[in-house]
CSV table of C-alpha atoms and ligand atoms in Angstrom, one decimal:
chain,number,residue,atom,x,y,z
A,273,UNK,CA,0.0,0.0,0.0
A,274,UNK,CA,1.3,3.5,-0.8
A,275,UNK,CA,1.9,6.4,1.6
A,276,UNK,CA,-1.2,7.8,3.3
A,277,UNK,CA,-1.6,10.9,5.5
A,278,UNK,CA,-3.6,10.7,8.8
A,279,UNK,CA,-5.2,14.0,9.7
A,280,UNK,CA,-6.8,14.4,13.0
A,281,UNK,CA,-8.9,17.2,14.2
A,282,UNK,CA,-6.7,20.2,14.9
A,283,UNK,CA,-7.2,23.2,17.1
A,284,UNK,CA,-6.5,26.8,15.8
A,285,UNK,CA,-3.3,27.0,13.7
A,286,UNK,CA,-0.7,29.5,15.2
A,287,UNK,CA,2.7,30.7,14.2
A,288,UNK,CA,4.8,31.5,11.1
A,289,UNK,CA,5.4,29.5,8.0
A,290,UNK,CA,7.4,30.2,5.0
A,291,UNK,CA,6.3,29.5,1.4
A,292,UNK,CA,8.6,27.6,-1.1
A,293,UNK,CA,9.5,28.7,-4.5
A,294,UNK,CA,6.6,28.3,-7.2
A,295,UNK,CA,6.3,24.9,-9.2
A,296,UNK,CA,4.5,26.6,-12.0
A,297,UNK,CA,7.2,29.2,-12.3
A,298,UNK,CA,10.2,26.9,-12.3
A,299,UNK,CA,8.8,24.3,-14.7
A,300,UNK,CA,8.7,26.4,-17.8
A,301,UNK,CA,12.0,28.2,-16.6
A,302,UNK,CA,13.8,25.0,-16.6
A,303,UNK,CA,12.6,24.5,-20.1
A,304,UNK,CA,13.9,27.8,-21.0
A,305,UNK,CA,17.3,26.8,-19.9
A,306,UNK,CA,17.4,24.8,-23.3
A,307,UNK,CA,17.7,28.1,-25.2
A,308,UNK,CA,21.3,28.6,-24.0
A,309,UNK,CA,24.5,26.5,-24.2
A,310,UNK,CA,25.7,27.8,-20.8
A,311,UNK,CA,24.7,26.7,-17.4
A,312,UNK,CA,22.0,28.4,-15.5
A,313,UNK,CA,21.7,28.4,-11.7
A,314,UNK,CA,18.0,28.5,-10.3
A,315,UNK,CA,17.6,29.1,-6.7
A,316,UNK,CA,14.4,28.7,-4.5
A,317,UNK,CA,13.4,25.5,-6.4
A,318,UNK,CA,10.8,23.4,-4.5
A,319,UNK,CA,11.5,19.7,-4.1
A,320,UNK,CA,8.3,18.5,-5.7
A,321,UNK,CA,7.7,15.5,-8.0
A,322,UNK,CA,7.0,17.7,-10.9
A,323,UNK,CA,10.4,19.3,-10.8
A,324,UNK,CA,12.0,15.8,-10.7
A,325,UNK,CA,9.9,14.7,-13.8
A,326,UNK,CA,11.1,17.9,-15.5
A,327,UNK,CA,14.8,17.0,-14.7
A,328,UNK,CA,14.1,13.6,-16.1
A,329,UNK,CA,13.0,15.1,-19.4
A,330,UNK,CA,16.1,17.5,-19.6
A,331,UNK,CA,18.3,14.6,-18.9
A,332,UNK,CA,16.6,12.5,-21.6
A,333,UNK,CA,17.4,15.4,-24.0
A,334,UNK,CA,21.1,15.2,-23.1
A,335,UNK,CA,21.3,18.1,-20.7
A,336,UNK,CA,23.2,17.9,-17.4
A,337,UNK,CA,21.2,18.7,-14.3
A,338,UNK,CA,22.2,19.0,-10.7
A,339,UNK,CA,19.9,19.5,-7.8
A,340,UNK,CA,21.1,20.3,-4.4
A,341,UNK,CA,19.4,22.0,-1.6
A,342,UNK,CA,17.0,24.5,-3.3
A,343,UNK,CA,19.4,25.1,-6.1
A,344,UNK,CA,19.4,23.7,-9.8
A,345,UNK,CA,22.2,23.9,-12.0
A,346,UNK,CA,21.2,23.1,-15.7
A,347,UNK,CA,24.0,22.7,-18.2
A,348,UNK,CA,22.5,22.3,-21.7
A,349,UNK,CA,25.8,22.4,-23.7
A,350,UNK,CA,25.2,21.3,-27.1
A,351,UNK,CA,22.6,18.7,-26.2
A,352,UNK,CA,21.2,17.0,-29.1
A,353,UNK,CA,18.0,15.2,-28.0
A,354,UNK,CA,14.7,16.5,-29.4
A,355,UNK,CA,12.2,13.8,-28.1
A,356,UNK,CA,10.1,14.2,-25.0
A,357,UNK,CA,8.7,10.6,-24.6
A,358,UNK,CA,5.5,9.4,-23.6
A,359,UNK,CA,6.6,7.9,-20.1
A,360,UNK,CA,7.5,11.4,-19.0
A,361,UNK,CA,5.0,13.5,-20.8
A,362,UNK,CA,2.2,11.4,-19.5
A,363,UNK,CA,3.4,11.9,-15.9
A,364,UNK,CA,3.3,15.7,-16.3
A,365,UNK,CA,1.6,17.8,-18.8
A,366,UNK,CA,3.8,20.9,-18.3
A,367,UNK,CA,6.5,18.8,-20.3
A,368,UNK,CA,4.8,20.5,-23.3
A,369,UNK,CA,6.8,23.7,-22.7
A,370,UNK,CA,10.0,22.1,-24.1
A,371,UNK,CA,8.3,22.2,-27.5
A,372,UNK,CA,9.0,26.0,-28.1
A,373,UNK,CA,12.7,26.0,-26.9
A,374,UNK,CA,13.4,22.8,-28.9
A,375,UNK,CA,11.9,24.2,-32.2
A,376,UNK,CA,13.8,27.6,-31.6
A,377,UNK,CA,17.4,26.0,-31.0
A,378,UNK,CA,17.2,22.8,-33.0
A,379,UNK,CA,14.4,23.4,-35.7
A,380,UNK,CA,12.7,20.0,-34.7
A,381,UNK,CA,10.9,18.5,-31.7
A,382,UNK,CA,8.9,15.4,-31.0
A,383,UNK,CA,6.8,15.7,-27.9
A,384,UNK,CA,4.4,12.9,-26.9
A,385,UNK,CA,0.8,14.3,-27.3
A,386,UNK,CA,-0.4,15.0,-23.6
A,387,UNK,CA,-3.8,13.5,-22.9
A,388,UNK,CA,-6.6,14.8,-20.8
A,389,UNK,CA,-6.4,14.6,-17.0
A,390,UNK,CA,-8.6,14.4,-13.8
A,391,UNK,CA,-9.4,18.2,-14.0
A,392,UNK,CA,-10.9,17.7,-17.4
A,393,UNK,CA,-9.8,18.1,-21.1
A,394,UNK,CA,-6.7,20.0,-21.7
A,395,UNK,CA,-6.1,20.8,-25.4
A,396,UNK,CA,-3.0,22.3,-26.7
A,397,UNK,CA,-4.4,23.8,-29.8
A,398,UNK,CA,-3.1,27.3,-28.6
A,399,UNK,CA,0.5,26.1,-28.2
A,400,UNK,CA,0.4,24.8,-31.7
A,401,UNK,CA,-1.5,27.9,-33.3
A,402,UNK,CA,1.2,30.2,-31.8
A,403,UNK,CA,4.2,28.2,-32.9
A,404,UNK,CA,2.6,27.6,-36.3
A,405,UNK,CA,2.2,31.6,-36.6
A,406,UNK,CA,6.1,31.8,-36.2
A,407,UNK,CA,6.4,29.2,-39.0
A,408,UNK,CA,6.6,25.8,-37.3
A,409,UNK,CA,4.9,22.8,-39.1
A,410,UNK,CA,3.2,20.1,-37.1
A,411,UNK,CA,2.0,16.6,-37.7
A,412,UNK,CA,0.7,14.0,-35.2
A,413,UNK,CA,2.4,10.5,-35.7
A,414,UNK,CA,2.0,7.6,-33.5
A,415,UNK,CA,0.8,9.8,-30.6
A,416,UNK,CA,3.7,12.3,-30.9
A,417,UNK,CA,3.5,15.8,-31.9
A,418,UNK,CA,6.3,16.1,-34.6
A,419,UNK,CA,7.3,19.7,-35.2
A,420,UNK,CA,9.7,21.3,-37.6
A,421,UNK,CA,10.8,24.8,-38.3
A,422,UNK,CA,13.2,25.8,-41.0
A,423,UNK,CA,13.8,29.2,-39.8
A,424,UNK,CA,11.1,30.8,-37.3
A,425,UNK,CA,10.0,34.3,-38.1
A,426,UNK,CA,8.4,36.8,-35.8
A,427,UNK,CA,4.7,37.5,-36.3
A,428,UNK,CA,1.6,39.0,-34.6
A,429,UNK,CA,-0.5,36.3,-33.2
A,430,UNK,CA,-3.5,36.0,-31.1
A,431,UNK,CA,-3.7,33.4,-28.1
A,432,UNK,CA,-7.1,33.3,-26.7
A,433,UNK,CA,-9.2,30.3,-26.5
A,434,UNK,CA,-12.7,29.3,-25.2
A,435,UNK,CA,-11.4,29.7,-21.6
A,436,UNK,CA,-9.4,32.7,-22.0
A,437,UNK,CA,-5.6,33.0,-22.1
A,438,UNK,CA,-3.3,30.0,-21.6
A,439,UNK,CA,-0.4,30.2,-19.2
A,440,UNK,CA,1.9,27.6,-20.9
A,441,UNK,CA,0.9,28.3,-24.4
A,442,UNK,CA,1.9,31.9,-23.8
A,443,UNK,CA,5.3,30.7,-22.2
A,444,UNK,CA,6.0,28.4,-25.1
A,445,UNK,CA,5.6,31.1,-27.9
A,446,UNK,CA,7.4,33.6,-25.7
A,447,UNK,CA,10.4,31.2,-25.4
A,448,UNK,CA,10.4,30.4,-29.1
A,449,UNK,CA,10.2,34.0,-30.1
A,450,UNK,CA,13.2,35.0,-28.1
A,451,UNK,CA,15.6,33.2,-30.8
A,452,UNK,CA,13.2,34.0,-33.7
A,453,UNK,CA,14.3,36.6,-36.3
A,454,UNK,CA,12.1,39.7,-36.1
A,455,UNK,CA,9.4,40.9,-33.7
A,456,UNK,CA,6.8,38.7,-32.2
A,457,UNK,CA,3.6,40.1,-30.8
A,458,UNK,CA,1.4,38.0,-28.5
A,459,UNK,CA,-2.2,39.2,-28.0
A,460,UNK,CA,-4.2,37.8,-25.3
A,461,UNK,CA,-1.2,36.8,-23.6
A,462,UNK,CA,-1.7,35.2,-20.2
A,463,UNK,CA,-1.1,37.7,-17.4
A,464,UNK,CA,0.0,35.3,-14.4
A,465,UNK,CA,2.8,36.0,-12.2
A,466,UNK,CA,4.5,32.7,-13.5
A,467,UNK,CA,4.6,34.3,-17.0
A,468,UNK,CA,6.1,37.4,-15.6
A,469,UNK,CA,8.8,35.2,-13.9
A,470,UNK,CA,9.6,33.5,-17.1
A,471,UNK,CA,9.8,36.6,-19.1
A,472,UNK,CA,12.4,38.1,-16.5
A,473,UNK,CA,14.2,34.9,-16.6
A,474,UNK,CA,14.5,35.1,-20.5
A,475,UNK,CA,15.4,39.0,-20.1
A,476,UNK,CA,18.2,38.0,-17.7
A,477,UNK,CA,19.4,35.5,-20.5
A,478,UNK,CA,19.6,38.4,-22.8
A,479,UNK,CA,16.3,38.2,-24.5
A,480,UNK,CA,14.3,41.3,-25.4
A,481,UNK,CA,10.9,41.1,-24.0
A,482,UNK,CA,8.5,43.7,-23.1
A,483,UNK,CA,4.7,43.9,-22.0
A,484,UNK,CA,4.8,40.8,-19.8
A,485,UNK,CA,2.1,41.0,-17.1
A,486,UNK,CA,-0.2,42.7,-19.5
A,487,UNK,CA,-2.3,41.1,-22.4
A,488,UNK,CA,0.0,42.0,-25.3
A,489,UNK,CA,3.7,40.8,-25.1
A,490,UNK,CA,6.4,42.0,-27.6
A,491,UNK,CA,9.5,39.9,-28.3
A,492,UNK,CA,12.4,41.1,-30.5
A,493,UNK,CA,14.3,38.1,-31.5
A,494,UNK,CA,18.1,37.8,-30.7
A,495,UNK,CA,20.8,35.6,-32.2
A,496,UNK,CA,21.8,33.9,-28.9
A,497,UNK,CA,21.0,33.7,-25.2
A,498,UNK,CA,23.4,33.2,-22.2
A,499,UNK,CA,23.1,31.1,-19.0
A,500,UNK,CA,21.9,33.1,-15.8
A,501,UNK,CA,21.7,33.1,-12.0
A,502,UNK,CA,18.0,33.5,-11.0
A,503,UNK,CA,15.7,33.2,-7.9
A,504,UNK,CA,12.2,31.8,-8.6
A,505,UNK,CA,9.1,33.6,-7.0
A,506,UNK,CA,7.2,32.3,-4.2
A,507,UNK,CA,4.5,29.9,-4.9
A,508,UNK,CA,1.2,31.9,-4.6
A,509,UNK,CA,-1.0,28.7,-4.7
A,510,UNK,CA,1.0,27.1,-1.8
A,511,UNK,CA,0.5,30.5,0.1
A,512,UNK,CA,-3.2,30.5,-0.7
A,513,UNK,CA,-3.5,27.0,0.6
A,514,UNK,CA,-1.8,27.9,3.9
A,515,UNK,CA,-3.8,31.1,4.1
A,516,UNK,CA,-7.0,28.8,3.8
A,517,UNK,CA,-5.6,26.4,6.3
A,518,UNK,CA,-5.4,29.3,8.8
A,519,UNK,CA,-8.8,30.4,8.1
A,520,UNK,CA,-10.5,26.8,8.4
A,521,UNK,CA,-8.7,26.3,11.7
A,522,UNK,CA,-9.8,29.7,13.2
A,523,UNK,CA,-6.2,30.4,13.6
A,524,UNK,CA,-3.6,33.3,13.7
A,525,UNK,CA,-0.9,32.6,11.1
A,526,UNK,CA,1.8,34.7,9.4
A,527,UNK,CA,2.6,33.3,6.0
A,528,UNK,CA,6.1,34.5,5.0
A,529,UNK,CA,7.0,35.0,1.3
A,530,UNK,CA,3.4,35.4,0.4
A,531,UNK,CA,3.2,38.0,-2.1
A,532,UNK,CA,0.0,40.2,-1.7
A,533,UNK,CA,0.3,41.5,-5.2
A,534,UNK,CA,0.0,37.8,-6.5
A,535,UNK,CA,-2.8,37.1,-4.0
A,536,UNK,CA,-5.2,40.0,-4.5
A,537,UNK,CA,-8.3,37.9,-5.4
A,538,UNK,CA,-7.7,35.3,-2.6
A,539,UNK,CA,-7.1,38.1,0.1
A,540,UNK,CA,-10.2,39.9,-1.2
A,541,UNK,CA,-12.5,36.7,-0.7
A,542,UNK,CA,-11.1,35.9,2.6
A,543,UNK,CA,-11.7,39.4,3.9
A,544,UNK,CA,-15.2,39.1,2.6
A,545,UNK,CA,-15.6,35.8,4.6
A,546,UNK,CA,-14.6,37.8,7.7
A,547,UNK,CA,-11.0,36.7,8.0
A,548,UNK,CA,-8.7,39.7,9.3
A,549,UNK,CA,-5.8,40.0,7.0
A,550,UNK,CA,-2.8,42.3,7.7
A,551,UNK,CA,-0.3,42.6,4.7
A,552,UNK,CA,3.1,43.0,6.0
A,553,UNK,CA,6.5,43.4,4.4
A,554,UNK,CA,6.8,40.2,2.4
A,555,UNK,CA,4.4,38.4,4.5
A,556,UNK,CA,0.7,38.0,5.2
A,557,UNK,CA,-0.9,37.6,8.6
A,558,UNK,CA,-4.4,36.0,9.0
A,559,UNK,CA,-6.6,36.0,12.0
A,560,UNK,CA,-9.8,34.0,11.9
A,561,UNK,CA,-12.5,33.0,14.2
A,562,UNK,CA,-14.7,30.1,13.3
A,563,UNK,CA,-16.9,29.6,11.3
A,564,UNK,CA,-16.2,32.0,8.5
A,565,UNK,CA,-19.1,33.6,6.4
A,566,UNK,CA,-20.0,32.0,3.2
A,567,UNK,CA,-18.9,33.9,0.0
A,568,UNK,CA,-19.4,33.3,-3.7
A,569,UNK,CA,-16.2,32.7,-5.8
A,570,UNK,CA,-15.6,32.7,-9.5
A,571,UNK,CA,-12.3,31.4,-10.8
A,572,UNK,CA,-10.8,33.3,-13.7
A,573,UNK,CA,-7.3,33.9,-15.2
A,574,UNK,CA,-5.1,36.2,-13.1
A,575,UNK,CA,-5.8,38.7,-11.6
A,576,UNK,CA,-9.1,36.7,-11.0
A,577,UNK,CA,-9.5,34.1,-8.2
A,578,UNK,CA,-7.0,31.2,-9.1
A,579,UNK,CA,-8.5,27.8,-10.3
A,580,UNK,CA,-5.7,26.2,-8.4
A,581,UNK,CA,-7.3,27.5,-5.0
A,582,UNK,CA,-10.9,26.7,-5.8
A,583,UNK,CA,-10.7,23.3,-4.2
A,584,UNK,CA,-9.1,24.6,-0.9
A,585,UNK,CA,-11.7,27.3,-0.9
A,586,UNK,CA,-14.5,24.9,-1.4
A,587,UNK,CA,-13.2,23.0,1.9
A,588,UNK,CA,-13.4,26.4,3.7
A,589,UNK,CA,-17.0,27.1,2.4
A,590,UNK,CA,-18.1,23.5,3.3
A,591,UNK,CA,-17.9,24.7,7.1
A,592,UNK,CA,-18.8,28.2,6.6
A,593,UNK,CA,-21.9,30.1,7.8
A,594,UNK,CA,-24.4,30.3,4.8
A,595,UNK,CA,-24.5,29.1,1.3
A,596,UNK,CA,-21.9,29.9,-1.4
A,597,UNK,CA,-21.6,29.4,-5.0
A,598,UNK,CA,-18.1,28.6,-6.5
A,599,UNK,CA,-18.1,28.7,-10.3
A,600,UNK,CA,-15.2,27.4,-12.4
A,601,UNK,CA,-14.3,29.5,-15.5
A,602,UNK,CA,-11.0,28.0,-16.2
A,603,UNK,CA,-11.5,24.3,-16.0
A,604,UNK,CA,-15.3,23.7,-15.9
A,605,UNK,CA,-14.9,20.0,-15.1
A,606,UNK,CA,-12.6,20.6,-12.0
A,607,UNK,CA,-15.0,19.3,-9.3
A,608,UNK,CA,-13.7,15.8,-8.5
A,609,UNK,CA,-13.2,16.8,-4.8
A,610,UNK,CA,-17.0,17.5,-4.2
A,611,UNK,CA,-17.9,13.7,-3.9
A,612,UNK,CA,-14.9,13.2,-1.3
A,613,UNK,CA,-15.8,16.4,0.6
A,614,UNK,CA,-19.6,15.0,0.7
A,615,UNK,CA,-18.4,11.7,2.1
A,616,UNK,CA,-16.9,13.7,5.0
A,617,UNK,CA,-20.4,15.3,5.5
A,618,UNK,CA,-20.3,18.3,3.5
A,619,UNK,CA,-23.5,19.6,1.5
A,620,UNK,CA,-22.3,20.4,-2.0
A,621,UNK,CA,-24.3,20.0,-5.1
A,622,UNK,CA,-22.9,20.4,-8.6
A,623,UNK,CA,-24.7,22.5,-11.1
A,624,UNK,CA,-22.9,22.6,-14.4
A,625,UNK,CA,-19.7,24.6,-13.8
A,626,UNK,CA,-20.8,25.7,-10.4
A,627,UNK,CA,-20.9,24.2,-6.9
A,628,UNK,CA,-23.6,25.2,-4.5
A,629,UNK,CA,-22.1,24.7,-1.0
A,630,UNK,CA,-24.2,24.9,2.1
A,631,UNK,CA,-22.0,25.3,5.0
A,632,UNK,CA,-22.5,22.7,7.7
A,633,UNK,CA,-21.5,22.8,11.4
A,634,UNK,CA,-19.0,19.8,11.3
A,635,UNK,CA,-17.3,17.5,9.0
A,636,UNK,CA,-16.5,13.9,10.0
A,637,UNK,CA,-13.3,12.2,9.4
A,638,UNK,CA,-13.4,9.6,6.6
A,639,UNK,CA,-11.0,7.6,4.3
A,640,UNK,CA,-10.6,9.8,1.3
A,641,UNK,CA,-8.7,9.8,-2.0
A,642,UNK,CA,-7.1,12.9,-3.7
A,643,UNK,CA,-8.0,13.0,-7.4
A,644,UNK,CA,-5.5,15.8,-8.2
A,645,UNK,CA,-3.0,18.1,-6.6
A,646,UNK,CA,-5.3,20.8,-5.5
A,647,UNK,CA,-8.2,18.5,-4.6
A,648,UNK,CA,-5.7,16.6,-2.3
A,649,UNK,CA,-4.8,19.8,-0.5
A,650,UNK,CA,-8.4,20.6,0.0
A,651,UNK,CA,-9.1,17.2,1.6
A,652,UNK,CA,-6.1,17.9,4.0
A,653,UNK,CA,-7.6,21.1,5.0
A,654,UNK,CA,-11.1,19.4,5.5
A,655,UNK,CA,-9.5,16.6,7.6
A,656,UNK,CA,-8.0,19.3,9.9
A,657,UNK,CA,-11.6,20.6,10.8
A,658,UNK,CA,-13.3,17.2,10.8
A,659,UNK,CA,-14.2,14.9,13.8
A,660,UNK,CA,-11.9,12.0,14.4
A,661,UNK,CA,-9.3,11.0,11.8
A,662,UNK,CA,-9.1,11.5,8.1
A,663,UNK,CA,-7.0,9.1,6.0
A,664,UNK,CA,-5.9,10.6,2.8
A,665,UNK,CA,-4.7,8.2,-0.1
A,666,UNK,CA,-3.4,9.1,-3.5
A,667,UNK,CA,-0.5,11.1,-2.2
A,668,UNK,CA,1.3,11.0,-5.6
A,669,UNK,CA,-1.0,14.0,-6.6
A,670,UNK,CA,-0.2,16.0,-3.5
A,671,UNK,CA,3.6,15.4,-3.7
A,672,UNK,CA,3.5,16.6,-7.3
A,673,UNK,CA,3.2,20.2,-6.2
A,674,UNK,CA,3.6,20.5,-2.4
A,675,UNK,CA,6.9,20.3,-0.7
A,676,UNK,CA,5.9,18.5,2.5
A,677,UNK,CA,2.7,20.4,3.3
A,678,UNK,CA,2.1,18.2,6.4
A,679,UNK,CA,5.3,19.5,8.0
A,680,UNK,CA,4.5,23.0,7.3
A,681,UNK,CA,1.0,22.5,8.8
A,682,UNK,CA,2.5,20.4,11.8
A,683,UNK,CA,4.8,23.4,12.4
A,684,UNK,CA,1.5,25.5,13.0
A,685,UNK,CA,0.2,23.0,15.3
A,686,UNK,CA,-1.9,20.7,13.0
A,687,UNK,CA,-2.1,17.0,14.0
A,688,UNK,CA,-1.1,15.2,10.8
A,689,UNK,CA,1.4,12.5,9.9
A,690,UNK,CA,2.4,10.6,7.0
A,691,UNK,CA,2.2,6.8,7.3
A,692,UNK,CA,4.8,5.5,5.0
A,693,UNK,CA,4.4,2.3,2.8
A,694,UNK,CA,6.3,0.4,5.5
A,695,UNK,CA,3.9,1.5,8.4
A,696,UNK,CA,0.8,0.6,6.5
B,772,EPU,N1,-6.6,25.7,-23.1
B,772,EPU,C1,-7.1,25.5,-24.5
B,772,EPU,N2,-6.1,25.3,-25.4
B,772,EPU,C2,-4.7,25.3,-25.2
B,772,EPU,C3,-4.3,25.5,-23.8
B,772,EPU,C4,-5.3,25.7,-22.8
B,772,EPU,O1,-8.2,25.6,-24.8
B,772,EPU,O2,-4.0,25.1,-26.1
B,772,EPU,C5,-7.6,25.9,-22.1
B,772,EPU,C6,-7.5,24.9,-21.1
B,772,EPU,O3,-8.2,23.7,-21.2
B,772,EPU,C7,-8.1,25.7,-19.9
B,772,EPU,C8,-7.6,27.2,-20.0
B,772,EPU,O4,-7.4,27.2,-21.6
B,772,EPU,O5,-9.5,25.7,-19.7
B,772,EPU,C9,-6.5,27.4,-19.3
B,772,EPU,O6,-5.3,26.5,-19.4
B,772,EPU,P1,-3.9,27.0,-19.3
B,772,EPU,O7,-3.3,26.5,-20.6
B,772,EPU,O8,-3.6,28.4,-18.8
B,772,EPU,O9,-3.3,25.9,-18.3
B,772,EPU,P2,-1.8,25.4,-18.4
B,772,EPU,O10,-0.9,26.4,-18.8
B,772,EPU,O11,-1.7,24.0,-19.0
B,772,EPU,C10,-1.1,26.2,-16.0
B,772,EPU,C11,-0.9,25.5,-14.6
B,772,EPU,C12,-2.1,25.0,-14.0
B,772,EPU,C13,-3.1,26.0,-13.9
B,772,EPU,C14,-3.5,26.7,-15.2
B,772,EPU,C15,-4.4,27.8,-15.0
B,772,EPU,C16,1.5,24.8,-14.9
B,772,EPU,C17,2.5,23.9,-14.9
B,772,EPU,N3,0.2,24.5,-14.7
B,772,EPU,O12,-1.6,25.1,-16.7
B,772,EPU,O13,-1.7,24.5,-12.7
B,772,EPU,O14,-4.4,25.5,-13.4
B,772,EPU,O15,-2.1,27.2,-15.8
B,772,EPU,O16,-4.0,29.0,-14.3
B,772,EPU,O17,1.8,26.1,-14.9
B,772,EPU,C18,-1.8,23.0,-10.8
B,772,EPU,O18,-0.7,23.6,-10.4
B,772,EPU,O19,-2.5,22.4,-10.0
B,772,EPU,C19,-2.4,23.3,-12.1
B,772,EPU,C20,-3.2,22.5,-12.6
């Protein structure tokens, strides 16, 4: 049997906790290292399974990678691999972001076609559309996207899909454009802090990028990029998860390395739910008394409320006072956690792309399984407020994106421990 978390009812969390580097910033930045020959040093890298998967992909391409402490040293040299194989891509969709750098550097790439996943269908049409506008040609062969590009050329392109902008498609095109002759204008670019971090990394490498953080990004191609030393931004989703943990427990917690400018929508909703929030220099302090007030939430691309915090917010609303409506506008199918929360005594009904949550007085501990990364985090938070014990399985999801979440929560007083395979 695999590892499980045993979460017992916990009192109010108290103390200070520090957020790790952002998983969703470091993954495309690791791919961006492919654009130079020289080594790049990346600090504040979280120890999560997705980073390990990306290291394996880079190594499979012939790149040297060393990971010590929170520092990654990526040395591409004249690596000559151009294939991202099925066994690695199927583990992590973010591997798609090697496509742009491989085409820009080698004029060819073969990346296994990523499938859908538990949070719903996840097409890649915008990645292909953007790279095609720069002159790349694609065919699908034996489950692989086979891309070729004789000479990429700057272009004006529009990257909006049915659900708005795309974070990794924006990143893919921006990376390819850095080494592409001429000027590329990306309209309807994603504005997420992780896109800004990638743009800043590329600029440090010598790329000419402007407008990142807004909906129109302009990239002037350059002949070559060089290695850099860079520090990744803190993980706003981990920060949001810890903030909701404080709120659900009725605690008083200071979250260090939580950037208020990255968390505006989460702060706004928690304030509306009656949590007292103090923005300090580089940290956020939360004080909550139970139960919080029900609030309606709609997820949207940044600066809207992040889809990656929707499940955790649902756990909080499950024990709030009143009825709330949580609406998904980024991944309309991302509701697998509803049934597990209901098994713990929550009262949540799905209506299309919304969940109607009637706050209940208490949840009761149960064996539950995390269906994805954020759903797992939500179940941990629900377990802290539930009677008795909650046993969470499916930790491979949680471990993809959280570096030892249970240790962070334990440090704040939560009653939670990991049962390793040997103990079960
Ligand atoms: N979409 C398309 N076509 C595309 C690409 C996306 O229609 O070619 C749609 C998606 O299906 C979705 C919407 O556009 O409805 C937004 O998806 P996006 O492309 O922005 O997602 P992503 O870049 O693949 C990143 C994060 C996700 C996060 C989303 C949205 C990484 C590695 N992943 O994915 O993170 O939910 O942006 O903010 O950066 C997570 O960490 O748990 C996670 C799933």
